[in-house]
PDB file of C-alpha atoms in Angstrom:
ATOM      1  CA  ASN A1471       6.706  13.161  -4.193  1.00  0.00           C
ATOM      2  CA  PRO A1472       9.362  11.306  -6.752  1.00  0.00           C
ATOM      3  CA  LYS A1473      12.397  13.526  -5.134  1.00  0.00           C
ATOM      4  CA  ALA A1474      10.878  13.015  -2.201  1.00  0.00           C
ATOM      5  CA  VAL A1475      11.310   8.921  -2.835  1.00  0.00           C
ATOM      6  CA  ASP A1476      14.606   9.266  -4.541  1.00  0.00           C
ATOM      7  CA  VAL A1477      15.925  10.203  -1.203  1.00  0.00           C
ATOM      8  CA  LEU A1478      14.200   7.623   0.622  1.00  0.00           C
ATOM      9  CA  LYS A1479      15.681   5.120  -1.379  1.00  0.00           C
ATOM     10  CA  GLY A1480      19.109   6.205  -0.018  1.00  0.00           C
ATOM     11  CA  VAL A1481      17.871   6.895   4.085  1.00  0.00           C
ATOM     12  CA  ASP A1482      20.146   5.964   5.363  1.00  0.00           C
ATOM     13  CA  GLY A1483      23.568   6.714   3.661  1.00  0.00           C
ATOM     14  CA  GLY A1484      25.177  10.259   4.449  1.00  0.00           C
ATOM     15  CA  LEU A1485      24.887  13.617   1.787  1.00  0.00           C
ATOM     16  CA  LEU A1486      27.642  15.914   3.301  1.00  0.00           C
ATOM     17  CA  PRO A1487      30.774  15.421   3.824  1.00  0.00           C
ATOM     18  CA  ASP A1488      31.760  14.984   7.552  1.00  0.00           C
ATOM     19  CA  ALA A1489      33.910  16.669  10.005  1.00  0.00           C
ATOM     20  CA  ASN A1490      36.612  14.760   8.734  1.00  0.00           C
ATOM     21  CA  GLY A1491      36.467  15.560   4.714  1.00  0.00           C
ATOM     22  CA  ARG A1492      34.863  12.305   3.854  1.00  0.00           C
ATOM     23  CA  ASP A1493      32.832  12.404   1.112  1.00  0.00           C
ATOM     24  CA  GLY A1494      29.032  10.698   1.739  1.00  0.00           C
ATOM     25  CA  ASP A1495      27.132   8.225   0.111  1.00  0.00           C
ATOM     26  CA  PRO A1496      24.679   9.504  -1.671  1.00  0.00           C
ATOM     27  CA  SER A1497      23.062   6.616  -3.024  1.00  0.00           C
ATOM     28  CA  GLY A1498      22.236   5.038   0.917  1.00  0.00           C
ATOM     29  CA  GLN A1499      24.329   2.357   0.540  1.00  0.00           C
ATOM     30  CA  LYS A1500      27.114   0.203   2.220  1.00  0.00           C
ATOM     31  CA  GLU A1501      29.352  -1.393   1.000  1.00  0.00           C
ATOM     32  CA  SER A1502      30.225  -4.981   2.944  1.00  0.00           C
ATOM     33  CA  ASP A1503      32.214  -7.977   1.899  1.00  0.00           C
ATOM     34  CA  GLY A1504      32.033  -5.995  -1.471  1.00  0.00           C
ATOM     35  CA  LYS A1505      28.404  -6.404  -1.923  1.00  0.00           C
ATOM     36  CA  TRP A1506      26.255  -3.706  -1.951  1.00  0.00           C
ATOM     37  CA  GLN A1507      23.463  -3.830   0.412  1.00  0.00           C
ATOM     38  CA  LYS A1508      20.352  -1.741   0.679  1.00  0.00           C
ATOM     39  CA  PRO A1509      19.855  -0.009   3.952  1.00  0.00           C
ATOM     40  CA  ARG A1510      16.663  -1.513   6.487  1.00  0.00           C
ATOM     41  CA  ILE A1511      14.065   1.222   7.161  1.00  0.00           C
ATOM     42  CA  SER A1512      14.373   1.538  10.967  1.00  0.00           C
ATOM     43  CA  ARG A1513      13.096   3.840  13.023  1.00  0.00           C
ATOM     44  CA  LYS A1514      17.274   4.669  13.667  1.00  0.00           C
ATOM     45  CA  SER A1515      18.275   5.099   9.989  1.00  0.00           C
ATOM     46  CA  LEU A1516      14.793   7.345   8.910  1.00  0.00           C
ATOM     47  CA  MET A1517      16.215  10.221  12.203  1.00  0.00           C
ATOM     48  CA  LYS A1518      18.429  11.090   9.183  1.00  0.00           C
ATOM     49  CA  CYS A1519      18.652  14.641   8.448  1.00  0.00           C
ATOM     50  CA  CYS A1520      15.515  15.160   6.868  1.00  0.00           C
ATOM     51  CA  LEU A1521      16.839  19.112   6.156  1.00  0.00           C
ATOM     52  CA  VAL A1522      19.556  17.993   4.554  1.00  0.00           C
ATOM     53  CA  LYS A1523      17.845  15.802   2.123  1.00  0.00           C
ATOM     54  CA  TRP A1524      15.262  18.021   1.019  1.00  0.00           C
ATOM     55  CA  ILE A1525      18.359  21.068   0.088  1.00  0.00           C
ATOM     56  CA  ILE A1526      20.981  18.354  -1.355  1.00  0.00           C
ATOM     57  CA  ALA A1527      18.166  16.819  -3.708  1.00  0.00           C
ATOM     58  CA  SER A1528      16.480  20.148  -4.727  1.00  0.00           C
ATOM     59  CA  ALA A1529      20.263  21.108  -5.416  1.00  0.00           C
ATOM     60  CA  ALA A1530      21.524  22.025  -8.991  1.00  0.00           C
ATOM     61  CA  PRO A1531      23.670  19.676 -10.720  1.00  0.00           C
ATOM     62  CA  GLN A1532      27.092  20.353  -9.006  1.00  0.00           C
ATOM     63  CA  GLY A1533      28.574  22.351 -12.413  1.00  0.00           C
ATOM     64  CA  SER A1534      28.256  25.420 -10.115  1.00  0.00           C
ATOM     65  CA  ASN A1535      32.116  27.231  -9.295  1.00  0.00           C
ATOM     66  CA  SER A1536      32.477  29.388  -6.712  1.00  0.00           C
ATOM     67  CA  ALA A1537      32.438  32.386  -8.239  1.00  0.00           C
ATOM     68  CA  ASP A1538      28.965  31.437  -9.545  1.00  0.00           C
ATOM     69  CA  SER A1539      27.646  30.564  -5.741  1.00  0.00           C
ATOM     70  CA  ASP A1540      28.763  34.170  -4.732  1.00  0.00           C
ATOM     71  CA  LEU A1541      26.675  35.940  -6.706  1.00  0.00           C
ATOM     72  CA  GLU A1542      23.927  33.637  -6.294  1.00  0.00           C
ATOM     73  CA  LEU A1543      24.204  34.315  -2.334  1.00  0.00           C
ATOM     74  CA  SER A1544      23.905  38.166  -3.878  1.00  0.00           C
ATOM     75  CA  MET A1545      20.355  37.568  -5.663  1.00  0.00           C
ATOM     76  CA  VAL A1546      18.387  36.700  -2.886  1.00  0.00           C
ATOM     77  CA  ARG A1547      15.312  39.092  -1.416  1.00  0.00           C
ATOM     78  CA  HIS A1548      16.994  37.943   2.110  1.00  0.00           C
ATOM     79  CA  GLN A1549      20.873  38.189   1.242  1.00  0.00           C
ATOM     80  CA  PRO A1550      22.310  36.390   4.283  1.00  0.00           C
ATOM     81  CA  GLU A1551      26.327  36.497   4.684  1.00  0.00           C
ATOM     82  CA  GLY A1552      29.186  35.958   2.202  1.00  0.00           C
ATOM     83  CA  LEU A1553      29.925  31.870   2.208  1.00  0.00           C
ATOM     84  CA  GLU A1554      33.216  32.653   4.070  1.00  0.00           C
ATOM     85  CA  GLN A1555      31.084  35.127   6.809  1.00  0.00           C
ATOM     86  CA  LEU A1556      29.076  31.294   6.585  1.00  0.00           C
ATOM     87  CA  GLN A1557      32.686  28.990   6.622  1.00  0.00           C
ATOM     88  CA  ALA A1558      33.567  30.809  10.234  1.00  0.00           C
ATOM     89  CA  GLN A1559      30.033  30.614  11.905  1.00  0.00           C
ATOM     90  CA  THR A1560      29.355  27.052  11.182  1.00  0.00           C
ATOM     91  CA  LYS A1561      30.953  23.593  10.975  1.00  0.00           C
ATOM     92  CA  PHE A1562      30.686  23.315   7.092  1.00  0.00           C
ATOM     93  CA  THR A1563      33.302  23.545   4.287  1.00  0.00           C
ATOM     94  CA  ARG A1564      32.663  25.609   1.664  1.00  0.00           C
ATOM     95  CA  LYS A1565      32.250  23.688  -0.584  1.00  0.00           C
ATOM     96  CA  GLU A1566      28.973  22.177   1.677  1.00  0.00           C
ATOM     97  CA  LEU A1567      27.815  25.377   2.217  1.00  0.00           C
ATOM     98  CA  GLN A1568      27.596  26.230  -1.917  1.00  0.00           C
ATOM     99  CA  SER A1569      25.740  22.666  -1.595  1.00  0.00           C
ATOM    100  CA  LEU A1570      23.165  23.544   0.822  1.00  0.00           C
ATOM    101  CA  TYR A1571      22.579  26.999  -0.906  1.00  0.00           C
ATOM    102  CA  ARG A1572      21.811  26.034  -4.205  1.00  0.00           C
ATOM    103  CA  GLY A1573      18.905  23.834  -3.074  1.00  0.00           C
ATOM    104  CA  PHE A1574      17.890  26.434  -0.734  1.00  0.00           C
ATOM    105  CA  LYS A1575      17.451  29.015  -3.249  1.00  0.00           C
ATOM    106  CA  ASN A1576      16.018  26.228  -4.911  1.00  0.00           C
ATOM    107  CA  GLU A1577      12.948  25.462  -3.286  1.00  0.00           C
ATOM    108  CA  CYS A1578      12.930  29.131  -0.898  1.00  0.00           C
ATOM    109  CA  PRO A1579      13.702  31.246  -4.167  1.00  0.00           C
ATOM    110  CA  SER A1580      12.922  34.474  -1.985  1.00  0.00           C
ATOM    111  CA  GLY A1581      15.895  33.115   0.635  1.00  0.00           C
ATOM    112  CA  LEU A1582      13.291  32.326   3.173  1.00  0.00           C
ATOM    113  CA  VAL A1583      11.464  29.533   4.324  1.00  0.00           C
ATOM    114  CA  ASP A1584       8.489  29.408   6.206  1.00  0.00           C
ATOM    115  CA  GLU A1585       6.304  26.518   8.850  1.00  0.00           C
ATOM    116  CA  GLU A1586       3.816  25.614   6.076  1.00  0.00           C
ATOM    117  CA  THR A1587       7.850  24.330   4.470  1.00  0.00           C
ATOM    118  CA  PHE A1588       8.974  22.670   6.795  1.00  0.00           C
ATOM    119  CA  LYS A1589       5.551  20.120   7.143  1.00  0.00           C
ATOM    120  CA  SER A1590       5.402  19.703   3.745  1.00  0.00           C
ATOM    121  CA  ILE A1591       9.246  18.961   4.290  1.00  0.00           C
ATOM    122  CA  TYR A1592       8.195  16.338   7.008  1.00  0.00           C
ATOM    123  CA  SER A1593       5.078  14.597   5.651  1.00  0.00           C
ATOM    124  CA  GLN A1594       7.217  13.753   3.146  1.00  0.00           C
ATOM    125  CA  PHE A1595       9.762  11.721   4.510  1.00  0.00           C
ATOM    126  CA  PHE A1596       7.569  10.552   7.070  1.00  0.00           C
ATOM    127  CA  PRO A1597       3.665   9.610   5.412  1.00  0.00           C
ATOM    128  CA  GLN A1598       3.206   7.091   7.690  1.00  0.00           C
ATOM    129  CA  GLY A1599       2.897   9.050  10.041  1.00  0.00           C
ATOM    130  CA  ASP A1600       1.318  13.138  11.009  1.00  0.00           C
ATOM    131  CA  ALA A1601       4.323  14.695  10.606  1.00  0.00           C
ATOM    132  CA  THR A1602       2.123  18.339  11.230  1.00  0.00           C
ATOM    133  CA  THR A1603       3.043  19.190  14.870  1.00  0.00           C
ATOM    134  CA  TYR A1604       6.383  17.826  15.232  1.00  0.00           C
ATOM    135  CA  ALA A1605       7.735  20.365  11.795  1.00  0.00           C
ATOM    136  CA  HIS A1606       6.121  23.431  14.274  1.00  0.00           C
ATOM    137  CA  PHE A1607       7.777  22.839  16.674  1.00  0.00           C
ATOM    138  CA  LEU A1608      11.524  22.066  14.520  1.00  0.00           C
ATOM    139  CA  PHE A1609       9.982  25.485  12.595  1.00  0.00           C
ATOM    140  CA  ASN A1610       9.801  27.631  16.072  1.00  0.00           C
ATOM    141  CA  ALA A1611      13.363  26.055  16.939  1.00  0.00           C
ATOM    142  CA  PHE A1612      14.876  27.235  14.038  1.00  0.00           C
ATOM    143  CA  ASP A1613      12.651  30.701  14.028  1.00  0.00           C
ATOM    144  CA  MET A1614      14.749  31.876  17.417  1.00  0.00           C
ATOM    145  CA  ASP A1615      13.634  34.967  16.054  1.00  0.00           C
ATOM    146  CA  ARG A1616       9.728  34.494  16.401  1.00  0.00           C
ATOM    147  CA  ASN A1617       9.023  36.034  12.958  1.00  0.00           C
ATOM    148  CA  GLY A1618       7.689  33.395  11.117  1.00  0.00           C
ATOM    149  CA  SER A1619       9.878  33.126   8.511  1.00  0.00           C
ATOM    150  CA  ILE A1620      13.693  31.687   8.554  1.00  0.00           C
ATOM    151  CA  ARG A1621      16.437  32.658   6.617  1.00  0.00           C
ATOM    152  CA  PHE A1622      19.234  30.315   5.694  1.00  0.00           C
ATOM    153  CA  GLU A1623      21.784  31.794   7.439  1.00  0.00           C
ATOM    154  CA  ASP A1624      20.138  30.966  10.406  1.00  0.00           C
ATOM    155  CA  PHE A1625      19.216  27.577   8.889  1.00  0.00           C
ATOM    156  CA  VAL A1626      22.878  26.379   8.098  1.00  0.00           C
ATOM    157  CA  ILE A1627      23.430  27.651  11.984  1.00  0.00           C
ATOM    158  CA  GLY A1628      21.366  25.927  12.844  1.00  0.00           C
ATOM    159  CA  LEU A1629      22.109  22.257  10.294  1.00  0.00           C
ATOM    160  CA  SER A1630      26.074  23.385  11.940  1.00  0.00           C
ATOM    161  CA  VAL A1631      24.903  23.156  15.664  1.00  0.00           C
ATOM    162  CA  LEU A1632      23.204  19.269  15.836  1.00  0.00           C
ATOM    163  CA  LEU A1633      25.225  17.976  12.898  1.00  0.00           C
ATOM    164  CA  ARG A1634      29.113  18.815  13.780  1.00  0.00           C
ATOM    165  CA  GLY A1635      28.476  20.349  17.380  1.00  0.00           C
ATOM    166  CA  SER A1636      29.707  19.366  20.877  1.00  0.00           C
ATOM    167  CA  VAL A1637      27.825  17.574  22.824  1.00  0.00           C
ATOM    168  CA  THR A1638      27.686  20.561  24.890  1.00  0.00           C
ATOM    169  CA  GLU A1639      25.448  22.279  21.446  1.00  0.00           C
ATOM    170  CA  LYS A1640      24.527  20.127  20.708  1.00  0.00           C
ATOM    171  CA  LEU A1641      21.911  19.733  24.264  1.00  0.00           C
ATOM    172  CA  ARG A1642      21.366  23.352  24.138  1.00  0.00           C
ATOM    173  CA  TRP A1643      19.491  23.449  20.949  1.00  0.00           C
ATOM    174  CA  ALA A1644      17.181  20.425  21.704  1.00  0.00           C
ATOM    175  CA  PHE A1645      16.957  21.924  25.305  1.00  0.00           C
ATOM    176  CA  ASN A1646      15.487  25.585  23.067  1.00  0.00           C
ATOM    177  CA  LEU A1647      13.493  22.179  21.324  1.00  0.00           C
ATOM    178  CA  TYR A1648      11.832  21.508  23.963  1.00  0.00           C
ATOM    179  CA  ASP A1649      11.278  24.610  25.412  1.00  0.00           C
ATOM    180  CA  ILE A1650       8.671  25.353  23.399  1.00  0.00           C
ATOM    181  CA  ASN A1651       6.796  28.666  25.286  1.00  0.00           C
ATOM    182  CA  LYS A1652      11.206  29.653  25.379  1.00  0.00           C
ATOM    183  CA  ASP A1653      10.705  31.323  28.718  1.00  0.00           C
ATOM    184  CA  GLY A1654      13.838  29.400  30.225  1.00  0.00           C
ATOM    185  CA  TYR A1655      12.138  26.403  31.746  1.00  0.00           C
ATOM    186  CA  ILE A1656      10.866  23.326  30.467  1.00  0.00           C
ATOM    187  CA  THR A1657       7.638  21.616  31.408  1.00  0.00           C
ATOM    188  CA  LYS A1658       6.718  18.260  32.250  1.00  0.00           C
ATOM    189  CA  GLU A1659       3.644  19.185  29.449  1.00  0.00           C
ATOM    190  CA  GLU A1660       6.276  20.904  27.495  1.00  0.00           C
ATOM    191  CA  MET A1661       8.581  17.554  26.859  1.00  0.00           C
ATOM    192  CA  LEU A1662       5.259  15.490  26.286  1.00  0.00           C
ATOM    193  CA  ALA A1663       4.048  17.342  23.539  1.00  0.00           C
ATOM    194  CA  ILE A1664       7.093  17.649  21.672  1.00  0.00           C
ATOM    195  CA  MET A1665       7.492  13.882  22.387  1.00  0.00           C
ATOM    196  CA  LYS A1666       4.376  13.037  21.546  1.00  0.00           C
ATOM    197  CA  SER A1667       4.973  14.615  17.941  1.00  0.00           C
ATOM    198  CA  ILE A1668       7.384  12.636  17.789  1.00  0.00           C
ATOM    199  CA  TYR A1669       5.720   9.629  17.719  1.00  0.00           C
ATOM    200  CA  ASP A1670       2.843  10.688  15.910  1.00  0.00           C
ATOM    201  CA  MET A1671       5.056  11.994  12.840  1.00  0.00           C
ATOM    202  CA  MET A1672       7.063   7.921  12.691  1.00  0.00           C
ATOM    203  CA  GLY A1673       3.839   6.494  13.048  1.00  0.00           C
ATOM    204  CA  ARG A1674       3.019   3.345  13.602  1.00  0.00           C
ATOM    205  CA  TYR A1675       5.318   1.308  10.814  1.00  0.00           C
ATOM    206  CA  THR A1676       8.330   1.997  12.111  1.00  0.00           C
ATOM    207  CA  PHE A1677      10.727  -0.947  13.401  1.00  0.00           C
ATOM    208  CA  PRO A1678      10.961  -1.580  16.890  1.00  0.00           C
ATOM    209  CA  CYS A1679       6.707  -1.243  17.005  1.00  0.00           C
ATOM    210  CA  VAL A1680       6.155   1.971  18.985  1.00  0.00           C
ATOM    211  CA  LYS A1681       3.841   1.485  22.047  1.00  0.00           C
ATOM    212  CA  ASP A1682       1.034   3.944  22.620  1.00  0.00           C
ATOM    213  CA  ASP A1683       2.372   4.596  25.636  1.00  0.00           C
ATOM    214  CA  ALA A1684       5.811   5.445  24.946  1.00  0.00           C
ATOM    215  CA  ALA A1685       5.669   8.760  24.579  1.00  0.00           C
ATOM    216  CA  PHE A1686       4.665   9.625  28.214  1.00  0.00           C
ATOM    217  CA  GLU A1687       6.353   6.753  29.546  1.00  0.00           C
ATOM    218  CA  HIS A1688       9.864   8.525  28.585  1.00  0.00           C
ATOM    219  CA  VAL A1689       8.638  12.181  29.764  1.00  0.00           C
ATOM    220  CA  GLU A1690       7.763  10.931  32.710  1.00  0.00           C
ATOM    221  CA  LYS A1691      11.055   8.944  33.858  1.00  0.00           C
ATOM    222  CA  PHE A1692      12.900  11.613  31.607  1.00  0.00           C
ATOM    223  CA  PHE A1693      11.276  14.449  34.293  1.00  0.00           C
ATOM    224  CA  GLN A1694      12.458  12.066  37.326  1.00  0.00           C
ATOM    225  CA  LYS A1695      15.943  12.206  36.835  1.00  0.00           C
ATOM    226  CA  MET A1696      16.180  15.719  35.713  1.00  0.00           C
ATOM    227  CA  ASP A1697      14.268  17.855  37.783  1.00  0.00           C
ATOM    228  CA  ARG A1698      16.791  17.187  40.168  1.00  0.00           C
ATOM    229  CA  ASN A1699      15.498  19.553  43.038  1.00  0.00           C
ATOM    230  CA  ARG A1700      11.326  18.709  42.242  1.00  0.00           C
ATOM    231  CA  ASP A1701      10.500  22.584  42.015  1.00  0.00           C
ATOM    232  CA  GLY A1702       7.951  20.974  38.208  1.00  0.00           C
ATOM    233  CA  VAL A1703      10.243  22.126  35.941  1.00  0.00           C
ATOM    234  CA  VAL A1704      14.155  21.701  34.303  1.00  0.00           C
ATOM    235  CA  THR A1705      16.467  24.439  34.064  1.00  0.00           C
ATOM    236  CA  ILE A1706      19.665  23.654  31.456  1.00  0.00           C
ATOM    237  CA  ASP A1707      21.358  23.574  34.126  1.00  0.00           C
ATOM    238  CA  GLU A1708      19.885  20.457  35.087  1.00  0.00           C
ATOM    239  CA  PHE A1709      19.262  19.187  31.857  1.00  0.00           C
ATOM    240  CA  ILE A1710      22.591  19.520  30.705  1.00  0.00           C
ATOM    241  CA  GLU A1711      24.340  17.930  33.452  1.00  0.00           C
ATOM    242  CA  THR A1712      21.354  14.473  33.795  1.00  0.00           C
ATOM    243  CA  CYS A1713      21.806  13.916  29.917  1.00  0.00           C
ATOM    244  CA  GLN A1714      25.940  14.243  30.481  1.00  0.00           C
ATOM    245  CA  LYS A1715      26.591  11.664  33.365  1.00  0.00           C
ATOM    246  CA  ASP A1716      23.609   9.624  32.245  1.00  0.00           C
ATOM    247  CA  GLU A1717      24.221   7.241  29.334  1.00  0.00           C
ATOM    248  CA  ASN A1718      20.272   6.074  28.874  1.00  0.00           C
ATOM    249  CA  ILE A1719      18.903   9.762  28.055  1.00  0.00           C
ATOM    250  CA  MET A1720      22.044  10.865  26.395  1.00  0.00           C
ATOM    251  CA  SER A1721      21.041   7.128  24.249  1.00  0.00           C
ATOM    252  CA  SER A1722      17.463   7.962  24.178  1.00  0.00           C
ATOM    253  CA  MET A1723      17.849  11.852  23.606  1.00  0.00           C
ATOM    254  CA  GLN A1724      20.648  11.157  20.248  1.00  0.00           C
ATOM    255  CA  LEU A1725      17.227   9.100  19.167  1.00  0.00           C
ATOM    256  CA  PHE A1726      15.147  12.037  19.180  1.00  0.00           C
ATOM    257  CA  GLU A1727      17.440  15.188  18.432  1.00  0.00           C
ATOM    258  CA  ASN A1728      18.446  12.991  15.243  1.00  0.00           C
ATOM    259  CA  VAL A1729      15.311  13.893  13.452  1.00  0.00           C
ATOM    260  CA  ILE A1730      15.895  17.538  11.918  1.00  0.00           C
TER     261      ILE A1730
END
């Protein structure tokens, strides 16, 4: 897919302005001593927001004005909330929401995204591995009402939490991802399933190299610390409290949360 390849070339660059309003670098290159340098394709750089890259890469040319975008919002089959309401519900600017919506609409004209679309996105961005299982888990985390499709407003509210949310908000979202059956608890088996799906997606060609038993080792370490009362499950309070107090877990959690 040429579009995916073009985006991957800039995988280490920001495609949206940051929270302070500074413009992202669509080329993915950073300036150092007056020279442009191509980013290294590392595990960290791969774990930028693939979902944002996907919809921004699909956005129409930046010629549409606000009125056009508002009109577009009213024409989809499953009409999302107006831009003003979404701006109040998220930490995105109006301009960012317009760009996100243009790309979303071009890829999903019905106004809904399904699980197969998630699998297609991640297979493009992680061709060196098998992204199918992780895409399934991530889709379920966005699909809160479990109806098999995600509306634009739910999609962009989730992205807002992941990209601009507080530490607690991000941890709550991560807990929901790990809680596969949505019963309010994380089991060791659920955590291992998520970890294995991430390592499967990353494949063998990331830097640094990933050991075969790395997922199991991560789960054993995390679970021992998180399951404070040793009842075999991790509650959201245990999860948040342990993560916030342990710098090693926070750095590891951040690594995995960013595979979005």
